[in-house]
GROMACS .gro file of C-alpha atoms in nm:
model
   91
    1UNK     CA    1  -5.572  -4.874   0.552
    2UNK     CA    2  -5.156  -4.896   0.429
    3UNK     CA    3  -5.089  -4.836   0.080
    4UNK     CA    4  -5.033  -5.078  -0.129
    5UNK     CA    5  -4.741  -5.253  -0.073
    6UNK     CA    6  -4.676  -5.114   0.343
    7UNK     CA    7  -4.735  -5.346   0.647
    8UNK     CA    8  -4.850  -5.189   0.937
    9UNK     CA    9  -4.807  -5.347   1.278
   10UNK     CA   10  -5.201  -5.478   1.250
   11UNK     CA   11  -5.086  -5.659   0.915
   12UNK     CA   12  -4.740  -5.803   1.126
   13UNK     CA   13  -4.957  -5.882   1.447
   14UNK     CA   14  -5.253  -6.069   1.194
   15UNK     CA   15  -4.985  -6.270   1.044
   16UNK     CA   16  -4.827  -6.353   1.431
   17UNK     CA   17  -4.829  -6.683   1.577
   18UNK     CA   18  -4.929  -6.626   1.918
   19UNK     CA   19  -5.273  -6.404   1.791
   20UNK     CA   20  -5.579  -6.579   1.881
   21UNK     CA   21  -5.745  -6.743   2.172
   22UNK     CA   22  -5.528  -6.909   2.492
   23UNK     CA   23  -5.687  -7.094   2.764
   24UNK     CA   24  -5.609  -7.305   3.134
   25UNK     CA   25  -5.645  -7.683   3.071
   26UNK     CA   26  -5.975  -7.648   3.224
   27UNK     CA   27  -6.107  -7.337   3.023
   28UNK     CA   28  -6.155  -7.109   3.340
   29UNK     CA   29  -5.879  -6.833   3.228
   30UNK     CA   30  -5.906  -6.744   2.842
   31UNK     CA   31  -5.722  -6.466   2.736
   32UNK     CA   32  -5.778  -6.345   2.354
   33UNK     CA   33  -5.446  -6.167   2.189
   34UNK     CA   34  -5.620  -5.929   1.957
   35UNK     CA   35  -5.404  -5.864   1.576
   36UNK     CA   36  -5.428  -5.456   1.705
   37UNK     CA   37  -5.242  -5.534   2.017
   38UNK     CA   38  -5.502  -5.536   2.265
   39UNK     CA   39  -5.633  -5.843   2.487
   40UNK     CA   40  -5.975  -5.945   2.655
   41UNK     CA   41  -5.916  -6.184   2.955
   42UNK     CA   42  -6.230  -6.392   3.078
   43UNK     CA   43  -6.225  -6.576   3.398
   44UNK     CA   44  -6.521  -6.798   3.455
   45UNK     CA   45  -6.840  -6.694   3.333
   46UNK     CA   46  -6.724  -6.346   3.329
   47UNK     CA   47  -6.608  -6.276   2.972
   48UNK     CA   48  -6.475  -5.944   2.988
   49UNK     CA   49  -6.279  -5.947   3.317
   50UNK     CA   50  -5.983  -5.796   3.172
   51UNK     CA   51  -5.956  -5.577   2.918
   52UNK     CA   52  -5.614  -5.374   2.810
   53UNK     CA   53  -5.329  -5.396   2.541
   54UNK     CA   54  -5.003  -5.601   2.500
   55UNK     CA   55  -4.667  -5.616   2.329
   56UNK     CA   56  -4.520  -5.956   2.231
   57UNK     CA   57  -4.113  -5.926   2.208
   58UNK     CA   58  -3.983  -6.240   2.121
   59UNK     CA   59  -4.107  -6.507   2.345
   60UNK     CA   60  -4.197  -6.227   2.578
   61UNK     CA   61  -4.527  -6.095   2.642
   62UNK     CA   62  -4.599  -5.769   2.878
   63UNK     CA   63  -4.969  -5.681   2.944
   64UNK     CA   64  -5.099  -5.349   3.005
   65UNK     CA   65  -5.467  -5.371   3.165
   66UNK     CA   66  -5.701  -5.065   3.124
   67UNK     CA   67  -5.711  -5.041   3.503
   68UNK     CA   68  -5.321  -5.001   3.495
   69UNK     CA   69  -5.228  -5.346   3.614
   70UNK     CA   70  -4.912  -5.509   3.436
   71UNK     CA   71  -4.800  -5.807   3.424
   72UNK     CA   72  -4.590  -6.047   3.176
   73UNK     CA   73  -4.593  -6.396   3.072
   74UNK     CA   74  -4.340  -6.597   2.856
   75UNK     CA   75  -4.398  -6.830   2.569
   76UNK     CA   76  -4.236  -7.147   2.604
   77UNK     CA   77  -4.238  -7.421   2.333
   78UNK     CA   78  -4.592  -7.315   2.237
   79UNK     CA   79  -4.680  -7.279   2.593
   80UNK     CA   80  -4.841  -6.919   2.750
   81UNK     CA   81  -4.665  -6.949   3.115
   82UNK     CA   82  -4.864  -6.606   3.296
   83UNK     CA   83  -4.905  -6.512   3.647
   84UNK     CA   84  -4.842  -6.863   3.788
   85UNK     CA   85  -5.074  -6.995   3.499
   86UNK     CA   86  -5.022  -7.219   3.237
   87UNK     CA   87  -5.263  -7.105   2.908
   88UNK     CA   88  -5.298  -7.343   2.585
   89UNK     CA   89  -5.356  -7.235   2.242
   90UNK     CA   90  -5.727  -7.274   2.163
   91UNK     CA   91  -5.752  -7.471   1.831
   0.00000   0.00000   0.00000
């Protein structure tokens, strides 16, 4: 826990717009940007495909999978654009 009156980067990254759930148009790819910087992916009926961190710079997103895998993504007028994807925000 911060002392009183310090953000950490968990406080920033609750407070972030683009924490919480995004999904495809038809639900199949869900990825879940976590407020400590990490990410769970599920594809299909498996819910933990992907697991790993990420760093949001901007509009910019880099992804860092525990397997070593990386990819990137951009955010475009609300819109997740990953990996030839295009990923909704879950309301």
């Amino acid at each position: 826990m911060a002392p009183l009156g310090v953000t950490t980067t968990e406080d920033q990254m609750n407070n972030h717009p683009y924490v919480g759930m995004w999904v495809t148009a038809d639900r199949t790819i869900r990825h879940e940007l976590l407020a400590d910087g990490r990410y769970v992916e599920a594809r299909g009926k498996r819910e933990r495909a992907y697991l790993g961190r990420y760093l949001v710079t901007g509009n910019h997103i880099d992804y860092w999978d525990d397997t070593g895998f990386t990819a990137d993504g951009e955010f475009i007028d609300g819109i997740l654009h990953h990996a030839g994807m295009i990923l909704y925000r879950d309301r």
